[in-house]
GROMACS .gro file of C-alpha atoms in nm:
model
  427
    1MET     CA    1  -5.392   6.199  -0.320
    2LYS     CA    2  -5.707   6.011  -0.233
    3ARG     CA    3  -5.654   5.653  -0.128
    4LYS     CA    4  -5.835   5.371   0.045
    5LEU     CA    5  -5.730   5.049   0.214
    6ILE     CA    6  -5.432   4.881   0.052
    7ALA     CA    7  -5.549   4.526   0.099
    8ALA     CA    8  -5.317   4.234   0.158
    9VAL     CA    9  -5.391   3.888   0.028
   10GLY     CA   10  -5.255   3.598   0.229
   11VAL     CA   11  -5.045   3.816   0.459
   12ALA     CA   12  -5.103   3.792   0.829
   13GLY     CA   13  -5.137   4.106   1.039
   14MET     CA   14  -4.874   4.197   1.291
   15VAL     CA   15  -4.871   4.376   1.622
   16ILE     CA   16  -4.537   4.546   1.649
   17GLY     CA   17  -4.384   4.689   1.964
   18LEU     CA   18  -4.229   5.025   1.888
   19ALA     CA   19  -4.075   5.112   2.221
   20ALA     CA   20  -3.724   5.101   2.080
   21CYS     CA   21  -3.817   5.284   1.760
   22GLY     CA   22  -3.750   5.646   1.674
   23ASP     CA   23  -3.488   5.891   1.793
   24SER     CA   24  -3.550   6.067   2.119
   25ASP     CA   25  -3.367   6.372   1.985
   26SER     CA   26  -3.590   6.414   1.678
   27LYS     CA   27  -3.696   6.775   1.634
   28GLY     CA   28  -4.002   6.899   1.454
   29GLY     CA   29  -3.902   7.260   1.446
   30ASP     CA   30  -3.776   7.479   1.724
   31GLY     CA   31  -3.760   7.193   1.975
   32LYS     CA   32  -3.971   7.381   2.228
   33ALA     CA   33  -4.260   7.259   2.442
   34SER     CA   34  -4.085   6.945   2.567
   35GLY     CA   35  -4.306   6.973   2.874
   36ALA     CA   36  -4.628   6.947   2.675
   37LYS     CA   37  -4.893   6.732   2.842
   38GLU     CA   38  -5.105   6.664   2.534
   39LEU     CA   39  -5.036   6.557   2.178
   40THR     CA   40  -5.303   6.569   1.907
   41VAL     CA   41  -5.254   6.342   1.607
   42TRP     CA   42  -5.474   6.358   1.298
   43LEU     CA   43  -5.475   6.046   1.079
   44THR     CA   44  -5.707   5.917   0.811
   45VAL     CA   45  -5.952   5.636   0.867
   46ASP     CA   46  -5.710   5.395   0.697
   47ALA     CA   47  -5.507   5.381   1.019
   48GLN     CA   48  -5.816   5.363   1.238
   49ASN     CA   49  -5.968   5.075   1.044
   50ASN     CA   50  -5.666   4.877   0.933
   51TRP     CA   51  -5.370   4.916   1.168
   52PRO     CA   52  -5.491   5.062   1.499
   53GLU     CA   53  -5.244   4.842   1.687
   54LEU     CA   54  -4.955   5.026   1.519
   55VAL     CA   55  -5.098   5.360   1.628
   56LYS     CA   56  -5.133   5.234   1.983
   57ALA     CA   57  -4.777   5.101   1.985
   58ALA     CA   58  -4.644   5.445   1.888
   59ASP     CA   59  -4.861   5.608   2.156
   60ASP     CA   60  -4.734   5.367   2.419
   61ALA     CA   61  -4.371   5.428   2.323
   62ILE     CA   62  -4.404   5.805   2.355
   63VAL     CA   63  -4.608   5.799   2.674
   64ALA     CA   64  -4.345   5.573   2.828
   65LYS     CA   65  -4.086   5.841   2.757
   66HIS     CA   66  -4.313   6.124   2.870
   67PRO     CA   67  -4.516   6.007   3.173
   68GLY     CA   68  -4.842   6.197   3.206
   69LEU     CA   69  -4.865   6.274   2.835
   70THR     CA   70  -5.208   6.228   2.676
   71VAL     CA   71  -5.220   6.137   2.308
   72LYS     CA   72  -5.544   6.231   2.136
   73HIS     CA   73  -5.642   6.106   1.791
   74GLU     CA   74  -5.885   6.238   1.536
   75TYR     CA   75  -5.958   6.042   1.220
   76TYR     CA   76  -6.079   6.182   0.891
   77GLY     CA   77  -6.187   6.058   0.550
   78TRP     CA   78  -5.987   6.177   0.252
   79PRO     CA   79  -6.262   6.393   0.097
   80ASP     CA   80  -6.313   6.622   0.397
   81LYS     CA   81  -5.976   6.616   0.572
   82ASN     CA   82  -5.816   6.920   0.414
   83ALA     CA   83  -6.117   7.148   0.459
   84LYS     CA   84  -6.107   7.073   0.831
   85LEU     CA   85  -5.731   7.124   0.842
   86ASP     CA   86  -5.752   7.457   0.660
   87ALA     CA   87  -6.011   7.579   0.907
   88VAL     CA   88  -5.815   7.480   1.218
   89LEU     CA   89  -5.484   7.615   1.086
   90ALA     CA   90  -5.640   7.959   1.095
   91THR     CA   91  -5.683   7.924   1.473
   92ASP     CA   92  -5.448   7.856   1.765
   93LYS     CA   93  -5.574   7.497   1.803
   94ALA     CA   94  -5.372   7.324   1.534
   95PRO     CA   95  -5.302   6.951   1.569
   96ASP     CA   96  -4.945   6.845   1.639
   97VAL     CA   97  -4.921   6.573   1.373
   98VAL     CA   98  -5.128   6.551   1.056
   99GLU     CA   99  -5.139   6.287   0.782
  100MET     CA  100  -5.127   6.421   0.428
  101GLY     CA  101  -5.155   6.255   0.092
  102ASN     CA  102  -4.814   6.301  -0.067
  103SER     CA  103  -4.938   6.527  -0.348
  104GLU     CA  104  -5.124   6.741  -0.093
  105MET     CA  105  -4.804   6.847   0.082
  106ILE     CA  106  -4.687   7.104  -0.172
  107GLY     CA  107  -4.941   7.377  -0.112
  108TYR     CA  108  -4.892   7.363   0.263
  109MET     CA  109  -4.513   7.356   0.247
  110SER     CA  110  -4.501   7.652   0.009
  111THR     CA  111  -4.712   7.869   0.240
  112GLY     CA  112  -4.523   7.788   0.559
  113ALA     CA  113  -4.803   7.587   0.718
  114PHE     CA  114  -4.571   7.305   0.826
  115SER     CA  115  -4.256   7.307   1.038
  116GLU     CA  116  -3.922   7.207   0.896
  117VAL     CA  117  -3.791   6.875   1.027
  118ASP     CA  118  -3.442   6.730   1.051
  119ALA     CA  119  -3.460   6.429   0.821
  120SER     CA  120  -3.145   6.278   0.969
  121LYS     CA  121  -3.330   6.215   1.295
  122PHE     CA  122  -3.563   5.959   1.133
  123GLU     CA  123  -3.477   5.597   1.061
  124ASN     CA  124  -3.387   5.509   0.703
  125SER     CA  125  -3.436   5.869   0.588
  126ALA     CA  126  -3.130   5.844   0.362
  127ALA     CA  127  -3.311   5.564   0.177
  128TRP     CA  128  -3.658   5.721   0.149
  129LEU     CA  129  -3.824   5.632  -0.183
  130ASP     CA  130  -3.747   5.904  -0.437
  131ALA     CA  131  -4.106   6.009  -0.500
  132LEU     CA  132  -4.185   6.022  -0.129
  133LYS     CA  133  -3.870   6.218  -0.050
  134GLU     CA  134  -3.965   6.464  -0.324
  135SER     CA  135  -4.311   6.500  -0.174
  136VAL     CA  136  -4.177   6.628   0.161
  137THR     CA  137  -3.912   6.857   0.013
  138TYR     CA  138  -3.962   7.221  -0.085
  139ASP     CA  139  -3.686   7.467  -0.174
  140GLY     CA  140  -3.429   7.220  -0.046
  141LYS     CA  141  -3.585   7.185   0.301
  142THR     CA  142  -3.773   6.892   0.454
  143TYR     CA  143  -4.123   6.951   0.592
  144GLY     CA  144  -4.252   6.602   0.657
  145VAL     CA  145  -4.175   6.233   0.698
  146PRO     CA  146  -4.294   5.965   0.452
  147TYR     CA  147  -4.534   5.723   0.618
  148TYR     CA  148  -4.605   5.450   0.361
  149ALA     CA  149  -4.642   5.406  -0.012
  150GLY     CA  150  -4.879   5.240  -0.254
  151GLY     CA  151  -4.794   5.161  -0.614
  152ARG     CA  152  -4.992   5.058  -0.919
  153VAL     CA  153  -4.986   4.727  -1.098
  154GLY     CA  154  -5.162   4.546  -1.376
  155THR     CA  155  -5.429   4.301  -1.257
  156TRP     CA  156  -5.622   4.067  -1.481
  157ARG     CA  157  -5.855   3.770  -1.491
  158LYS     CA  158  -5.622   3.484  -1.576
  159ASP     CA  159  -5.925   3.261  -1.642
  160ILE     CA  160  -6.054   3.497  -1.912
  161ALA     CA  161  -5.703   3.529  -2.056
  162ALA     CA  162  -5.673   3.149  -2.072
  163GLU     CA  163  -6.008   3.122  -2.248
  164ALA     CA  164  -5.871   3.356  -2.513
  165GLY     CA  165  -5.557   3.146  -2.549
  166VAL     CA  166  -5.324   3.356  -2.332
  167THR     CA  167  -5.149   3.152  -2.065
  168ALA     CA  168  -4.891   3.393  -1.918
  169ALA     CA  169  -4.901   3.745  -1.783
  170PRO     CA  170  -4.751   3.998  -2.026
  171LYS     CA  171  -4.396   4.120  -1.982
  172THR     CA  172  -4.381   4.354  -2.283
  173TRP     CA  173  -4.615   4.604  -2.444
  174ALA     CA  174  -4.652   4.383  -2.750
  175GLU     CA  175  -4.756   4.089  -2.532
  176TYR     CA  176  -4.996   4.310  -2.338
  177THR     CA  177  -5.181   4.454  -2.637
  178ALA     CA  178  -5.184   4.118  -2.817
  179ALA     CA  179  -5.349   3.961  -2.511
  180LEU     CA  180  -5.606   4.238  -2.486
  181ASP     CA  181  -5.679   4.202  -2.859
  182LYS     CA  182  -5.749   3.830  -2.816
  183ILE     CA  183  -5.967   3.886  -2.511
  184GLN     CA  184  -6.163   4.165  -2.677
  185ALA     CA  185  -6.225   3.956  -2.987
  186ALA     CA  186  -6.339   3.660  -2.778
  187LYS     CA  187  -6.572   3.856  -2.548
  188GLY     CA  188  -6.730   4.105  -2.787
  189ASP     CA  189  -6.778   4.481  -2.787
  190LYS     CA  190  -7.001   4.498  -2.477
  191PHE     CA  191  -6.712   4.371  -2.266
  192SER     CA  192  -6.407   4.575  -2.161
  193ALA     CA  193  -6.081   4.391  -2.213
  194LEU     CA  194  -5.936   4.679  -2.009
  195TYR     CA  195  -6.153   4.873  -1.765
  196GLN     CA  196  -5.983   5.214  -1.769
  197PRO     CA  197  -6.197   5.512  -1.659
  198SER     CA  198  -6.079   5.799  -1.878
  199PRO     CA  199  -6.051   6.066  -1.600
  200ASP     CA  200  -5.802   5.852  -1.405
  201TRP     CA  201  -5.508   6.092  -1.425
  202TYR     CA  202  -5.280   5.870  -1.218
  203ALA     CA  203  -5.293   5.612  -1.498
  204ALA     CA  204  -5.291   5.858  -1.787
  205MET     CA  205  -4.990   6.050  -1.665
  206SER     CA  206  -4.795   5.725  -1.644
  207TYR     CA  207  -4.819   5.713  -2.024
  208VAL     CA  208  -4.720   6.079  -2.048
  209TYR     CA  209  -4.408   6.027  -1.836
  210ASP     CA  210  -4.328   5.700  -2.014
  211ALA     CA  211  -4.319   5.896  -2.340
  212GLY     CA  212  -4.080   6.153  -2.191
  213GLY     CA  213  -4.347   6.413  -2.123
  214ALA     CA  214  -4.456   6.583  -1.802
  215ILE     CA  215  -4.748   6.768  -1.650
  216ALA     CA  216  -4.534   7.079  -1.608
  217LYS     CA  217  -4.169   7.177  -1.600
  218LYS     CA  218  -3.974   7.458  -1.438
  219ASP     CA  219  -3.841   7.723  -1.674
  220GLY     CA  220  -3.607   7.944  -1.477
  221ASP     CA  221  -3.791   8.029  -1.158
  222LYS     CA  222  -4.138   7.969  -1.304
  223TRP     CA  223  -4.337   7.656  -1.377
  224LYS     CA  224  -4.518   7.606  -1.707
  225GLY     CA  225  -4.766   7.342  -1.822
  226THR     CA  226  -4.617   7.099  -2.076
  227LEU     CA  227  -4.904   6.865  -2.157
  228SER     CA  228  -4.910   6.999  -2.514
  229SER     CA  229  -4.542   6.916  -2.572
  230ALA     CA  230  -4.471   6.658  -2.840
  231GLU     CA  231  -4.367   6.400  -2.581
  232SER     CA  232  -4.674   6.451  -2.363
  233LEU     CA  233  -4.905   6.438  -2.664
  234LYS     CA  234  -4.750   6.105  -2.762
  235GLY     CA  235  -4.834   5.962  -2.420
  236LEU     CA  236  -5.185   6.104  -2.420
  237GLN     CA  237  -5.248   5.960  -2.765
  238GLN     CA  238  -5.133   5.616  -2.649
  239TYR     CA  239  -5.369   5.644  -2.353
  240LYS     CA  240  -5.660   5.740  -2.579
  241GLU     CA  241  -5.592   5.448  -2.810
  242LEU     CA  242  -5.620   5.208  -2.516
  243ILE     CA  243  -5.952   5.356  -2.409
  244ASP     CA  244  -6.093   5.362  -2.761
  245LYS     CA  245  -5.997   5.003  -2.829
  246TYR     CA  246  -6.056   4.821  -2.501
  247MET     CA  247  -6.277   5.031  -2.270
  248HIS     CA  248  -6.644   4.978  -2.349
  249ALA     CA  249  -6.804   5.105  -2.029
  250ASP     CA  250  -6.909   5.458  -1.932
  251LYS     CA  251  -6.619   5.685  -2.025
  252THR     CA  252  -6.744   5.972  -1.809
  253LYS     CA  253  -6.707   5.786  -1.480
  254ASP     CA  254  -6.400   5.824  -1.261
  255GLU     CA  255  -6.206   5.542  -1.099
  256SER     CA  256  -6.354   5.570  -0.749
  257ASP     CA  257  -6.567   5.255  -0.781
  258ARG     CA  258  -6.332   5.060  -1.009
  259PRO     CA  259  -6.295   4.765  -0.767
  260VAL     CA  260  -6.673   4.730  -0.750
  261VAL     CA  261  -6.707   4.743  -1.129
  262PHE     CA  262  -6.421   4.497  -1.174
  263GLY     CA  263  -6.586   4.261  -0.928
  264GLN     CA  264  -6.900   4.253  -1.142
  265GLY     CA  265  -6.718   4.052  -1.407
  266ASN     CA  266  -6.755   4.269  -1.717
  267ALA     CA  267  -6.385   4.347  -1.757
  268ALA     CA  268  -6.069   4.141  -1.792
  269ALA     CA  269  -5.795   4.378  -1.675
  270ILE     CA  270  -5.723   4.696  -1.482
  271PHE     CA  271  -5.416   4.913  -1.420
  272ALA     CA  272  -5.475   5.035  -1.070
  273ALA     CA  273  -5.360   5.068  -0.712
  274ALA     CA  274  -5.235   4.736  -0.584
  275TRP     CA  275  -5.522   4.697  -0.336
  276GLU     CA  276  -5.800   4.726  -0.596
  277GLY     CA  277  -5.790   4.369  -0.724
  278ALA     CA  278  -5.811   4.231  -0.372
  279THR     CA  279  -6.100   4.467  -0.296
  280ALA     CA  280  -6.282   4.349  -0.608
  281ALA     CA  281  -6.240   3.991  -0.482
  282ASP     CA  282  -6.386   4.074  -0.142
  283PRO     CA  283  -6.703   3.866  -0.101
  284LYS     CA  284  -6.920   4.178  -0.084
  285ASN     CA  285  -6.794   4.289  -0.427
  286ASP     CA  286  -6.731   3.953  -0.595
  287LYS     CA  287  -7.021   3.886  -0.833
  288VAL     CA  288  -6.812   3.640  -1.034
  289GLY     CA  289  -6.761   3.380  -0.763
  290GLY     CA  290  -6.416   3.275  -0.650
  291LEU     CA  291  -6.265   3.587  -0.804
  292LYS     CA  292  -5.971   3.584  -0.563
  293ASP     CA  293  -5.831   3.269  -0.727
  294LYS     CA  294  -5.889   3.404  -1.077
  295LEU     CA  295  -5.680   3.722  -1.039
  296GLU     CA  296  -5.314   3.773  -1.122
  297ASN     CA  297  -5.099   4.082  -1.073
  298PHE     CA  298  -4.816   4.180  -1.306
  299VAL     CA  299  -4.576   4.467  -1.353
  300GLN     CA  300  -4.745   4.691  -1.609
  301PRO     CA  301  -4.537   4.714  -1.928
  302GLY     CA  302  -4.521   5.048  -2.108
  303PRO     CA  303  -4.535   5.121  -2.481
  304ASN     CA  304  -4.180   5.260  -2.491
  305GLY     CA  305  -3.988   4.946  -2.398
  306LYS     CA  306  -3.975   4.968  -2.019
  307ASN     CA  307  -4.201   4.907  -1.722
  308LEU     CA  308  -4.464   5.178  -1.712
  309PRO     CA  309  -4.365   5.440  -1.453
  310VAL     CA  310  -4.628   5.456  -1.181
  311PHE     CA  311  -4.755   5.731  -0.958
  312LEU     CA  312  -4.619   5.632  -0.622
  313GLY     CA  313  -4.903   5.732  -0.399
  314GLY     CA  314  -4.870   5.738  -0.027
  315SER     CA  315  -4.899   5.937   0.290
  316ASP     CA  316  -4.666   6.174   0.470
  317LEU     CA  317  -4.677   6.298   0.828
  318ALA     CA  318  -4.623   6.668   0.897
  319ILE     CA  319  -4.606   6.897   1.199
  320PRO     CA  320  -4.810   7.216   1.167
  321ALA     CA  321  -4.610   7.531   1.232
  322LYS     CA  322  -4.863   7.627   1.501
  323SER     CA  323  -4.810   7.305   1.699
  324LYS     CA  324  -4.727   7.366   2.063
  325ALA     CA  325  -4.546   7.032   2.098
  326LYS     CA  326  -4.321   7.008   1.795
  327ASP     CA  327  -4.046   6.801   1.955
  328ILE     CA  328  -4.280   6.537   2.097
  329ALA     CA  329  -4.469   6.535   1.767
  330ALA     CA  330  -4.143   6.449   1.591
  331GLU     CA  331  -4.078   6.172   1.843
  332TRP     CA  332  -4.422   6.025   1.779
  333ILE     CA  333  -4.364   6.033   1.402
  334GLY     CA  334  -4.027   5.866   1.456
  335ALA     CA  335  -4.187   5.587   1.655
  336PHE     CA  336  -4.469   5.538   1.408
  337THR     CA  337  -4.262   5.540   1.087
  338GLY     CA  338  -3.940   5.377   1.208
  339ALA     CA  339  -3.806   5.035   1.114
  340GLN     CA  340  -4.045   4.836   1.333
  341GLY     CA  341  -4.343   5.045   1.227
  342GLN     CA  342  -4.256   4.981   0.863
  343LYS     CA  343  -4.260   4.607   0.929
  344GLY     CA  344  -4.613   4.638   1.059
  345LEU     CA  345  -4.726   4.846   0.762
  346ILE     CA  346  -4.568   4.602   0.516
  347ALA     CA  347  -4.755   4.317   0.685
  348LYS     CA  348  -5.076   4.507   0.611
  349GLY     CA  349  -4.999   4.513   0.238
  350ASN     CA  350  -4.838   4.856   0.209
  351LEU     CA  351  -4.508   4.943   0.049
  352PRO     CA  352  -4.246   5.081   0.288
  353ASN     CA  353  -4.127   5.440   0.284
  354ASN     CA  354  -3.768   5.340   0.201
  355LYS     CA  355  -3.556   5.141  -0.045
  356THR     CA  356  -3.387   4.938   0.226
  357ASP     CA  357  -3.713   4.766   0.315
  358LEU     CA  358  -3.822   4.749  -0.050
  359GLY     CA  359  -3.534   4.518  -0.143
  360PRO     CA  360  -3.652   4.203   0.038
  361LEU     CA  361  -4.003   4.251  -0.099
  362LYS     CA  362  -3.871   4.220  -0.455
  363ALA     CA  363  -3.731   3.878  -0.366
  364ASP     CA  364  -4.058   3.750  -0.219
  365PRO     CA  365  -4.302   3.610  -0.479
  366LYS     CA  366  -4.595   3.744  -0.276
  367THR     CA  367  -4.475   4.104  -0.296
  368GLN     CA  368  -4.242   4.098  -0.596
  369VAL     CA  369  -4.481   4.261  -0.843
  370GLY     CA  370  -4.571   4.564  -0.633
  371ALA     CA  371  -4.217   4.623  -0.516
  372THR     CA  372  -4.074   4.595  -0.868
  373ALA     CA  373  -4.339   4.826  -1.012
  374ALA     CA  374  -4.258   5.088  -0.747
  375GLU     CA  375  -3.899   5.115  -0.870
  376SER     CA  376  -4.008   5.319  -1.172
  377SER     CA  377  -4.218   5.611  -1.057
  378TRP     CA  378  -4.310   5.971  -1.125
  379PHE     CA  379  -4.437   6.253  -0.907
  380VAL     CA  380  -4.641   6.568  -0.957
  381PRO     CA  381  -4.471   6.906  -1.010
  382THR     CA  382  -4.349   7.044  -0.677
  383ALA     CA  383  -4.491   7.383  -0.767
  384PRO     CA  384  -4.667   7.614  -0.520
  385GLY     CA  385  -4.995   7.607  -0.712
  386TRP     CA  386  -5.017   7.232  -0.759
  387GLY     CA  387  -5.293   7.202  -0.500
  388GLN     CA  388  -5.513   7.437  -0.702
  389ILE     CA  389  -5.459   7.229  -1.015
  390GLU     CA  390  -5.559   6.912  -0.832
  391LYS     CA  391  -5.854   7.079  -0.661
  392GLY     CA  392  -5.972   7.224  -0.991
  393LYS     CA  393  -5.961   6.877  -1.154
  394VAL     CA  394  -5.775   7.018  -1.453
  395LEU     CA  395  -5.630   6.682  -1.554
  396GLN     CA  396  -5.957   6.495  -1.503
  397THR     CA  397  -6.142   6.744  -1.724
  398MET     CA  398  -5.883   6.712  -2.000
  399LEU     CA  399  -5.889   6.333  -1.987
  400GLN     CA  400  -6.266   6.307  -1.990
  401GLU     CA  401  -6.276   6.532  -2.295
  402ILE     CA  402  -6.015   6.310  -2.462
  403GLY     CA  403  -6.184   5.986  -2.361
  404THR     CA  404  -6.530   6.089  -2.475
  405GLY     CA  405  -6.406   6.253  -2.794
  406LYS     CA  406  -6.539   6.594  -2.694
  407LYS     CA  407  -6.202   6.743  -2.785
  408SER     CA  408  -5.899   6.622  -2.975
  409VAL     CA  409  -5.592   6.525  -2.777
  410GLU     CA  410  -5.414   6.838  -2.895
  411ASP     CA  411  -5.697   7.080  -2.811
  412ALA     CA  412  -5.765   6.926  -2.471
  413ALA     CA  413  -5.394   6.938  -2.380
  414LYS     CA  414  -5.360   7.301  -2.487
  415ALA     CA  415  -5.664   7.396  -2.280
  416ALA     CA  416  -5.524   7.211  -1.978
  417ASP     CA  417  -5.188   7.387  -2.013
  418ALA     CA  418  -5.366   7.722  -2.017
  419GLU     CA  419  -5.549   7.635  -1.694
  420ILE     CA  420  -5.230   7.508  -1.533
  421ASP     CA  421  -5.039   7.825  -1.622
  422LYS     CA  422  -5.302   8.040  -1.449
  423VAL     CA  423  -5.238   7.894  -1.105
  424ILE     CA  424  -4.924   7.679  -1.096
  425ASN     CA  425  -4.696   7.956  -0.964
  426THR     CA  426  -4.949   8.092  -0.713
  427LYS     CA  427  -4.905   8.013  -0.346
   0.00000   0.00000   0.00000
């Protein structure tokens, strides 16, 4: 999954010492190469730009245990990371630790590219968030360690809501749509009460899963696309109705610049990653003026009586099978993702990788919304061909056709199922 900075509002950064974190007996695979003199860690630019002190603390902890060890880091952007990883995995120069988006793990696990790890060697592994645990598990074995999570929440302009006569954030679907109706009527048809780019499959599939549908399900030992099931069609239709009624911007655009668009002031609400509202309020994006004080987050209600299940995005850390320092790689991951490391990541506005640390966040007004929203989540099919579906933008194509009216919901879903079935069982 592609992600950017998960911004924190009003939360101070922390520099956490990790020397006591992680289990010295953690194994990444065969436990060999304990005498390795070099460790190569690939992370995304999120870590480089936003929590470099946490990376350094993990380095320092491992070097202290292995005098003479050199830890090398390479940082990559999300768009080009996997192409570089695929190229290097074909050689004998694989990195020892690599960061993966959680939905990217499946294709690599199914082809044996990553080493199995002993989950019990990592702190709080018994309490890993369900969606993250699922993302590192294939055929009952564990091939990675959850790093951090990021949920999705509703965010709106409380000033615009108040102008339309709405004084409280919605807690039910009826309250949500009634508020959007009032805002839309007050602002006119050139304004988007809800800015929801139609190809945003993370949002759309939340409605599918809320309705009891799914992208695909396993039938025996084979996976099959189920977007054209009655339940999935119900969710897709609900999504289309939102777009038709409240989204009056370009329906062909994706969500990549949503914070920038939201910051321009032509929309009242978004359902998006928790960092996007704060990014919209950044002075370089805020064209409204004082946007930070005008925003309010809320747990997104769903049309079927519960909180809308969210895609729990996040990152995992894996050890390539060709690593020559698997045991030290596992130790580094243990130091970086252990209890103290999670405290540092939480201070940066991320959700932790485990339920134990999620509990206190639900009790804190500053983090209550994101933590509560994360309790109801869904994850992509853990099928060997999922990576090809994501790479082929099958869901985005379907949703753009639905959003623009190029195809009916039924026809677009049937076409997407046909594309899914071609590749979903292929390693």
